[in-house]
């Protein structure tokens, strides 16, 4: 095959897995890696791939497939590895049958994440070799390298990729799919039954594979030296930092690591004798730098480069200027023009809008969770008081209620959670509410069931089956809640604004735990577009009730011949959800009739 | 072989990702090396989004690290303005004059900036039009981005046939004609 394609890093990983003869893949959606499984789902039918219920489940599906001898890929965002850390830390002790690669998407600069953790430390913690690709071609190649390393060294492999490399596109040369036989599970108790004494030998096995990997790393082609004869400085780097450094076209030697753990210690020690100084260039924490120092290789790194955020070429120049490697900067950094800001907001027709409008008017403070509704922490809503991790809001509400009770405070509490997050890890939290439930404490849990895992691009989840027979899971949250034994439950249609408002406000006042399920589907994912609405400026009194719902197409406007500003609706953006028309006190907002011109 | 550093700016939901994808593929089909960046994630929901495409003989980093964009493709006027300083002196600004008010404007806390096109004209070449309105006149508001790509295409050395081939591969078959029609409009502007 002699074909090239422009692929994102994510799509290249999927391609690499296909070419490597991969058989089973699992993930839970999370930026920046969501497109890996999406690509496997949509473009590679030879591979079994799934978005699992959560990351722990995904990893365990992967463990089973690898046990059975299939080449396996599991992918997730960086924080997903926290969720699957329990099986990972024990799986890493077992004998690898089918090659296993875990792809983690780290997010320097937190473009779409709740923290900035550096998962290379997870790789070391779990005694795994770690690969770090710098562009799409390497992302594809390293999946194949990783699966081979996994089988050859008897280790699950961590591929750490950063959000830029996930989403950046570049040209990739394609190859054909290798044939990889699925050997079957050996059932050797000493290799897979991980309790003592079987685990004793495994500690030595893990140690041994790292020693072998560190030795062989000196000869691996993915670690390479690019020497400049006149340079007395060696820069050790990996991933996108290599590309950003190359961009500067400097007269400096570079050691590029494809595998960042374990390090090719012997090679680096020899190089350290030859060079006056070694600089480690890496984003986030000083991982490579620390590893080098542990092995007695003198270097500097984080005293030159920030420990947080992304490092662009201009940041690299700043650091190298400090180290005296360069004398001047090539030019000034881009500074974006200081102008009006633009935070993300709920889409036109978003089913979360009326719920948060009602909660805002009720003047409550809400414990949040992870999903599109996290955006309710942003202006102008500013209604969420906390966001921590998937499924956390229910247990946080319980803990607060218990602490408040001890303090003699019975302040009512409200929490919101989406359907994907509820299935992911909200369910155990809800179950735990039954334990020592205080029936006199006013708590309200609102489950925003929009039928999809929306924030990451609308992946189907356990409840999406109600919106189409192509989705095989049709789990009713209402039934789960009832089966668990919760009695106070209301199921609402939040697009019937007045009824929804009445129901939510009743539950907000109810002494004890009540649960509200809001059932409207995601407008974006299900492409809901009905005839748009318009404002009749002659009726509009300029009260801004509609504007306050914070809907993208709605803004105040100066109409010709009308002195005061009146509301307006952008017809291209309106999807006809009717919420603005329902909050309008004077019926100035009307649905456009067929054949009628756009806004008046 | 020329090098083109292109910054693309818009509002989440406007189709920035497909736009960068089409530019990348046309560049590859035209025999260039290419790398792009997309900002994907939280900002997709109506936030500010931007991307970069670098086209040339050999590209290392997808980032346009220094104030070195040859072309700024502004899919929304305020977002184009935000990236004004990324553009080289005398660089080309392709501006969609279509305005999407951000939250502070909707909430009447701030005004949507005025005279943006005039600001660009002070030290850049400017091609400005309301691409949504024009696209709608051509039959559908869905082809605005392709219209803008047409303008961009005309200002590169990449052969027109590479663009047409890429667009045909990128849009559903039944929409090919209306997209090529919009591309031609932009290309011949």
XYZ file of C-alpha atoms in Angstrom, chain A:
600
model
C 0.000 0.000 0.000
C 1.330 3.404 -0.919
C -1.376 5.711 0.308
C -1.231 8.882 2.364
C -3.948 10.603 4.328
C -4.219 13.680 6.484
C -5.187 12.312 9.888
C -5.617 13.763 13.349
C -3.482 12.123 16.049
C -6.610 10.365 17.302
C -7.570 9.011 13.876
C -3.955 7.927 13.357
C -4.057 5.913 16.599
C -7.185 4.149 15.383
C -5.448 3.469 12.070
C -2.357 2.135 13.839
C -4.485 -0.253 15.855
C -6.168 -1.467 12.681
C -2.837 -1.994 10.916
C -1.434 -3.824 13.958
C -4.157 -6.450 13.681
C -5.957 -5.086 16.743
C -9.142 -6.935 17.636
C -10.824 -5.382 20.689
C -10.952 -1.762 21.823
C -12.841 -0.005 24.599
C -13.069 3.531 25.944
C -15.178 5.998 27.827
C -15.639 9.291 25.961
C -13.515 12.187 27.152
C -11.655 14.983 25.423
C -8.975 14.843 23.978
C -9.098 11.141 23.026
C -12.787 10.621 22.198
C -12.174 10.470 18.447
C -10.022 7.316 18.735
C -12.948 5.077 19.612
C -15.329 7.065 17.415
C -13.038 6.356 14.443
C -12.769 2.655 15.315
C -16.576 2.511 15.687
C -17.307 4.147 12.371
C -14.421 3.202 10.071
C -13.063 -0.166 11.161
C -15.833 -2.781 11.375
C -13.228 -5.596 11.612
C -12.430 -4.408 15.124
C -14.784 -4.842 18.069
C -14.959 -1.425 19.696
C -17.182 0.040 22.363
C -17.779 3.076 24.473
C -18.135 1.376 27.811
C -20.155 2.633 30.788
C -17.036 4.011 32.477
C -13.242 3.801 32.259
C -12.886 1.013 34.800
C -15.308 -1.084 32.806
C -13.492 -0.220 29.568
C -10.164 -1.290 31.017
C -11.637 -4.541 32.295
C -13.175 -5.308 28.895
C -9.686 -4.737 27.513
C -8.088 -6.990 30.143
C -10.418 -9.808 29.212
C -9.657 -9.445 25.509
C -5.912 -9.363 26.144
C -6.180 -12.418 28.435
C -7.888 -14.217 25.565
C -4.998 -13.317 23.258
C -6.397 -10.391 21.261
C -4.367 -7.302 20.560
C -6.202 -4.704 22.605
C -6.450 -0.936 22.882
C -8.120 1.019 25.673
C -8.298 4.803 25.476
C -9.453 7.558 27.786
C -8.744 11.087 28.886
C -6.113 11.540 31.588
C -8.561 11.611 34.515
C -10.135 8.414 33.194
C -7.022 6.558 34.300
C -7.880 7.547 37.877
C -11.171 5.708 37.463
C -9.512 2.533 36.146
C -6.466 2.668 38.424
C -7.684 -0.235 40.524
C -7.715 -2.927 37.812
C -4.700 -1.362 36.093
C -2.405 -1.684 39.100
C -3.094 -5.392 39.362
C -3.411 -6.196 35.674
C 0.091 -4.863 35.157
C 1.405 -7.781 37.249
C -0.101 -10.469 35.020
C 1.352 -12.218 31.996
C 0.483 -10.407 28.758
C -1.110 -12.635 26.165
C -2.497 -10.304 23.486
C -0.557 -7.030 23.279
C -2.186 -4.303 25.395
C -1.922 -0.551 24.945
C -3.586 2.041 27.147
C -3.842 5.447 25.486
C -4.162 8.363 27.875
C -4.906 11.885 26.620
C -3.131 14.410 28.806
C -4.296 18.000 28.595
C -1.538 20.568 29.195
C -3.223 23.940 29.569
C -6.547 22.241 30.443
C -8.270 23.043 27.155
C -11.174 20.876 28.276
C -10.366 19.230 31.584
C -10.877 19.677 35.283
C -7.193 19.216 36.142
C -3.768 18.976 34.512
C -2.405 15.693 35.896
C 0.671 14.242 34.206
C -0.087 10.596 33.516
C 3.517 9.676 32.832
C 3.666 9.263 36.594
C 0.855 6.723 36.336
C 2.900 4.773 33.820
C 5.865 4.615 36.156
C 3.595 3.854 39.125
C 2.183 0.886 37.215
C 5.610 -0.300 35.960
C 4.610 0.325 32.352
C 6.786 1.505 29.472
C 5.535 4.898 28.232
C 5.488 6.087 24.615
C 5.042 9.761 23.687
C 4.322 10.516 19.996
C 5.019 13.925 18.449
C 2.666 13.891 15.445
C 0.077 11.763 13.662
C 2.606 9.573 11.844
C 4.282 8.696 15.131
C 0.921 8.245 16.843
C 0.111 5.558 14.295
C 3.557 3.961 14.358
C 3.810 3.972 18.150
C 0.578 1.999 18.538
C 2.179 -0.759 16.516
C 5.495 -0.430 18.364
C 3.633 -0.420 21.680
C 1.678 -3.601 21.007
C 4.896 -5.362 20.023
C 6.724 -4.080 23.122
C 3.768 -5.250 25.213
C 4.088 -8.786 23.896
C 7.900 -8.875 23.828
C 8.417 -7.488 27.320
C 5.288 -8.860 28.918
C 3.947 -5.458 29.948
C 0.878 -3.369 29.302
C 2.109 -0.231 27.508
C 1.012 3.335 28.197
C 0.822 5.669 25.264
C 0.684 9.187 26.580
C -0.536 11.704 24.039
C -1.259 15.366 24.626
C -4.381 17.196 23.493
C -2.581 19.146 20.744
C -1.232 15.963 19.185
C -4.659 14.300 19.486
C -6.329 17.062 17.506
C -3.521 18.197 15.241
C -3.711 16.875 11.686
C -0.732 15.843 9.602
C 0.110 13.506 6.762
C 0.308 9.794 7.542
C 1.557 6.984 5.280
C -0.825 4.025 5.495
C 0.008 0.314 5.573
C -2.056 -2.842 5.279
C -3.536 -4.687 8.233
C -1.374 -7.354 9.812
C -2.933 -10.656 10.615
C -2.765 -11.391 14.315
C -4.146 -14.667 15.611
C -6.169 -14.691 18.828
C -4.501 -17.455 20.811
C -7.058 -18.113 23.580
C -6.712 -17.851 27.365
C -4.073 -20.065 29.001
C -5.769 -20.172 32.425
C -2.435 -20.363 34.248
C -3.402 -19.617 37.832
C 0.034 -18.327 38.797
C -0.095 -15.747 36.004
C -3.652 -14.506 36.374
C -4.919 -15.381 39.866
C -3.559 -12.275 41.518
C -3.523 -13.006 45.223
C -0.495 -13.941 47.306
C 1.612 -16.007 46.942
C 1.143 -15.668 43.136
C 1.816 -11.944 43.359
C 5.220 -12.348 45.053
C 7.090 -13.459 41.930
C 5.274 -10.817 39.877
C 7.066 -7.974 41.662
C 10.352 -9.390 40.386
C 8.935 -9.970 36.906
C 7.888 -6.325 36.635
C 11.284 -5.170 37.853
C 13.001 -7.450 35.385
C 11.045 -6.205 32.374
C 11.891 -2.595 33.206
C 15.582 -3.446 33.441
C 15.430 -5.144 30.040
C 13.474 -2.256 28.539
C 15.956 0.301 29.892
C 18.823 -1.669 28.387
C 17.139 -2.132 25.009
C 16.014 1.521 24.974
C 19.625 2.376 24.075
C 19.097 0.654 20.747
C 15.465 1.460 19.970
C 14.987 3.491 16.795
C 12.181 5.522 18.437
C 14.871 7.107 20.647
C 17.222 9.052 18.423
C 20.068 11.527 18.537
C 20.280 14.490 16.176
C 23.726 15.989 16.680
C 25.011 19.379 15.621
C 28.808 19.401 15.683
C 29.174 22.914 17.003
C 26.698 22.492 19.870
C 27.857 22.136 23.472
C 24.228 21.765 24.634
C 22.056 18.696 24.328
C 18.299 19.076 24.600
C 16.440 15.951 25.671
C 12.790 16.074 24.667
C 9.788 14.111 23.408
C 6.320 14.486 21.902
C 5.124 17.803 20.507
C 7.958 19.607 22.311
C 10.341 18.045 19.790
C 8.353 19.540 16.895
C 8.050 22.930 18.577
C 11.810 22.904 19.171
C 12.587 21.882 15.579
C 10.461 24.797 14.427
C 13.114 27.138 15.830
C 15.790 25.598 13.607
C 18.571 26.038 16.193
C 22.189 24.961 16.081
C 21.739 22.599 19.019
C 21.906 18.824 19.492
C 18.664 17.035 20.290
C 17.983 13.651 21.841
C 14.404 12.735 20.970
C 12.765 10.148 23.161
C 9.960 8.078 21.664
C 9.846 6.037 24.890
C 10.021 8.334 27.921
C 10.062 5.506 30.486
C 12.271 3.681 31.165
C 15.051 5.920 29.855
C 18.062 4.802 27.787
C 20.259 5.569 30.796
C 23.506 4.272 29.345
C 23.249 6.439 26.235
C 22.273 9.537 28.194
C 25.161 9.017 30.632
C 27.628 8.805 27.763
C 26.160 11.916 26.165
C 26.366 13.802 29.455
C 30.154 13.407 29.394
C 30.322 14.904 25.922
C 28.066 17.928 26.398
C 28.594 20.935 28.612
C 24.940 21.073 29.579
C 21.846 18.959 29.168
C 18.466 20.671 29.056
C 15.258 18.693 29.413
C 12.327 20.158 27.498
C 8.967 18.754 28.590
C 5.468 20.038 29.356
C 3.894 19.658 32.809
C 5.879 18.030 35.604
C 9.632 17.291 35.522
C 9.251 13.617 34.676
C 12.171 12.999 32.313
C 14.253 15.472 34.316
C 13.609 13.574 37.562
C 14.365 10.228 35.948
C 17.677 11.552 34.672
C 18.564 12.979 38.069
C 17.661 9.690 39.778
C 20.274 8.100 37.556
C 22.836 10.763 38.341
C 22.694 12.523 34.975
C 23.053 16.250 35.526
C 20.463 18.362 33.731
C 18.195 21.360 34.058
C 14.617 21.699 32.881
C 11.849 23.150 34.988
C 13.965 26.096 36.073
C 13.673 27.153 32.407
C 10.182 26.048 31.395
C 6.795 26.363 33.081
C 5.376 23.405 34.996
C 1.859 24.288 33.814
C 0.176 25.080 30.518
C 1.317 24.357 27.000
C 4.801 25.247 25.833
C 4.877 26.889 22.419
C 7.979 27.697 20.418
C 8.072 31.162 22.002
C 8.112 29.638 25.516
C 10.934 27.349 24.430
C 12.866 30.368 23.164
C 12.327 32.117 26.501
C 13.767 29.128 28.369
C 16.729 28.705 26.052
C 17.450 32.425 26.302
C 17.570 32.043 30.096
C 19.969 29.109 29.718
C 22.201 31.127 27.379
C 21.685 28.695 24.495
C 20.344 31.446 22.243
C 21.048 35.161 22.284
C 17.811 36.631 20.900
C 14.232 35.676 20.307
C 13.159 35.316 16.677
C 10.176 37.640 17.192
C 7.358 38.582 19.471
C 4.645 36.247 20.684
C 1.138 36.472 19.386
C -0.987 38.380 21.781
C -4.653 38.163 21.230
C -6.439 41.489 21.078
C -8.085 42.481 24.334
C -11.723 42.597 23.394
C -15.094 41.311 24.498
C -14.773 37.770 25.888
C -16.714 34.769 24.703
C -17.399 31.921 27.093
C -19.152 28.765 25.928
C -22.904 28.582 26.469
C -25.756 26.115 26.146
C -26.708 25.538 22.504
C -29.916 26.903 20.998
C -32.626 24.431 21.978
C -30.551 22.921 24.812
C -32.799 21.099 27.282
C -30.638 22.282 30.199
C -31.609 25.919 29.599
C -35.111 25.930 31.142
C -33.926 23.845 34.133
C -31.157 26.307 35.004
C -33.444 29.273 34.297
C -35.874 27.838 36.849
C -33.087 27.129 39.383
C -31.628 30.614 38.882
C -34.999 32.187 39.560
C -35.358 29.983 42.651
C -32.039 31.495 43.853
C -30.538 28.150 44.811
C -26.883 27.162 44.744
C -26.295 23.836 43.047
C -23.704 21.071 43.438
C -22.544 20.344 39.889
C -21.056 17.422 38.027
C -19.229 16.695 34.759
C -21.022 17.302 31.473
C -22.405 20.125 29.336
C -24.261 21.352 32.416
C -20.859 22.101 34.010
C -21.117 25.289 31.937
C -23.718 26.541 34.438
C -20.720 27.479 36.601
C -19.871 30.155 33.974
C -21.446 33.605 33.603
C -24.186 34.651 33.373
C -25.609 31.618 35.223
C -22.866 31.181 37.889
C -25.237 28.794 39.602
C -23.035 25.737 40.239
C -21.017 25.929 43.436
C -18.752 22.951 42.814
C -17.553 20.530 40.132
C -15.181 17.709 41.027
C -15.371 14.413 39.202
C -17.758 12.121 37.353
C -20.716 11.163 39.532
C -19.484 13.029 42.605
C -22.385 15.433 43.145
C -24.702 12.961 44.843
C -22.168 11.836 47.450
C -20.959 15.391 47.986
C -24.560 16.383 48.703
C -24.823 13.547 51.226
C -21.568 14.483 52.973
C -22.600 18.136 53.168
C -25.979 17.206 54.611
C -24.357 15.097 57.329
C -21.846 17.826 58.240
C -24.580 20.481 58.224
C -26.766 18.322 60.463
C -24.000 17.989 63.058
C -23.613 21.763 62.966
C -27.358 22.192 63.484
C -27.799 23.626 60.002
C -30.514 22.233 57.742
C -29.749 24.319 54.656
C -31.529 22.759 51.639
C -29.183 21.211 49.059
C -29.556 20.735 45.303
C -27.437 18.646 42.937
C -27.539 18.101 39.154
C -26.193 15.164 37.183
C -26.520 14.110 33.544
C -27.549 10.688 32.286
C -24.094 9.648 31.043
C -22.537 10.642 34.349
C -25.352 8.933 36.256
C -24.657 5.623 34.499
C -20.862 6.146 34.745
C -20.621 6.416 38.516
C -23.659 8.279 39.806
C -25.525 5.004 40.377
C -23.349 3.741 43.273
C -23.556 7.223 44.810
C -27.329 7.183 44.622
C -27.459 3.705 46.141
C -25.336 4.981 49.003
C -27.909 7.717 49.683
C -30.222 5.024 51.055
C -27.790 4.319 53.869
C -28.731 6.351 56.968
C -30.948 8.567 54.826
C -32.258 11.480 56.838
C -35.865 11.780 55.715
C -36.146 15.248 57.204
C -33.209 16.830 55.321
C -34.267 18.768 52.219
C -32.198 17.506 49.303
C -33.138 17.665 45.623
C -31.362 15.685 42.937
C -32.099 16.711 39.346
C -31.113 14.168 36.709
C -30.745 15.849 33.323
C -31.532 12.938 31.019
C -30.789 14.247 27.519
C -30.259 10.755 26.148
C -26.594 11.064 25.220
C -23.088 11.750 26.489
C -23.289 15.221 25.030
C -20.234 17.219 26.052
C -17.824 14.914 24.242
C -19.784 15.010 20.997
C -22.914 12.968 21.618
C -21.834 9.390 22.156
C -24.621 6.911 22.856
C -24.926 5.686 26.440
C -27.022 3.177 28.359
C -30.185 5.202 27.845
C -29.871 6.277 24.204
C -31.954 3.306 23.029
C -35.127 5.290 23.626
C -34.139 7.509 20.676
C -33.536 4.845 18.061
C -33.361 1.122 17.465
C -29.747 1.422 16.267
C -28.748 1.881 19.930
C -28.911 -1.391 21.809
C -29.176 -0.163 25.395
C -32.470 1.205 26.623
C -32.100 1.570 30.365
C -34.689 3.691 32.141
C -33.288 5.937 34.864
C -36.791 6.201 36.294
C -36.905 2.423 36.756
C -33.430 2.337 38.303
C -34.360 5.020 40.807
C -37.630 3.279 41.682
C -35.961 -0.134 41.938
C -33.391 1.255 44.329
C -36.327 2.228 46.521
C -36.575 6.005 46.201
C -40.184 7.069 46.469
C -40.176 10.805 45.885
C -39.637 10.988 42.127
C -40.962 13.347 39.441
C -40.434 12.959 35.714
C -40.803 16.274 33.886
C -40.792 17.735 30.383
C -38.816 20.923 30.898
C -40.049 22.399 27.608
C -43.437 22.704 29.264
C -41.879 25.544 31.162
C -44.632 26.467 33.601
C -45.363 22.885 34.689
C -41.641 22.143 34.982
C -41.120 25.252 37.069
C -43.991 24.285 39.359
C -42.648 20.733 39.803
C -39.055 21.762 40.459
C -40.079 24.473 42.915
C -42.301 22.032 44.796
C -39.413 19.593 45.120
C -37.016 22.343 46.175
C -39.346 22.965 49.128
C -39.940 19.306 49.979
C -38.435 18.160 53.309
C -36.438 15.027 52.542
C -34.764 13.705 49.399
C -36.600 14.184 46.135
C -35.483 13.254 42.655
C -36.505 15.020 39.441
C -35.749 13.558 36.027
C -35.809 16.108 33.174
C -36.403 14.185 29.968
C -35.891 16.390 26.900
C -33.196 15.085 24.487
C -30.035 16.895 23.408
C -30.958 19.250 20.542
C -27.496 19.096 19.020
C -26.993 15.357 19.027
C -30.488 14.520 17.823
C -30.382 17.418 15.319
C -33.651 18.866 16.557
C -34.641 21.851 14.426
C -38.182 23.065 14.333
C -39.554 26.210 12.734
C -37.858 29.206 14.274
C -39.404 31.876 16.479
C -39.318 35.644 16.009
C -39.956 38.678 18.179
C -42.707 41.125 17.346
C -40.994 44.366 18.424
C -44.335 46.184 18.584
C -45.493 43.838 21.344
C -42.110 43.339 23.080
C -41.824 45.466 26.233
C -38.043 45.067 26.476
C -38.218 43.208 29.807
C -35.371 40.822 28.805
C -36.985 37.698 30.304
C -36.063 35.866 27.090
C -32.546 37.320 26.968
C -31.933 36.083 30.500
C -32.434 32.488 29.389
C -29.015 33.055 27.720
C -29.846 31.500 24.375
C -27.317 32.100 21.532
C -29.783 33.570 18.973
C -31.474 35.986 21.403
C -30.162 39.519 21.906
C -31.534 43.039 22.267
C -31.636 45.012 19.044
C -32.310 48.548 17.787
C -35.251 48.338 15.379
C -35.878 51.088 12.816
C -38.492 53.531 14.001
C -38.606 52.096 17.538
C -36.904 54.124 20.216
C -36.225 51.459 22.877
C -34.176 48.308 22.331
C -36.333 45.259 21.755
C -35.493 41.579 21.753
C -34.566 39.767 18.543
C -33.942 36.178 17.451
C -31.344 35.174 14.864
C -33.369 32.926 12.513
C -30.297 30.937 11.391
C -29.498 29.865 14.930
C -32.975 29.364 16.461
C -34.098 25.720 16.514
C -37.625 26.429 17.722
C -37.564 25.030 21.281
C -40.147 27.640 22.429
C -38.645 28.301 25.861
C -38.218 32.045 25.162
C -41.820 32.292 23.994
C -42.959 30.621 27.219
C -41.028 32.973 29.497
C -42.241 36.065 27.592
C -44.882 37.798 29.745
C -46.628 39.528 26.810
C -46.587 36.861 24.050
C -44.294 38.914 21.829
C -42.412 35.819 20.659
C -44.125 33.732 18.013
C -43.301 30.784 15.847
C -42.761 31.717 12.219
C -45.520 30.511 9.911
C -44.770 28.657 6.688
C -43.913 31.080 3.886
C -43.493 33.994 6.271
C -40.354 36.085 5.912
C -37.542 35.730 8.441
C -37.642 37.959 11.499
C -39.934 40.956 11.245
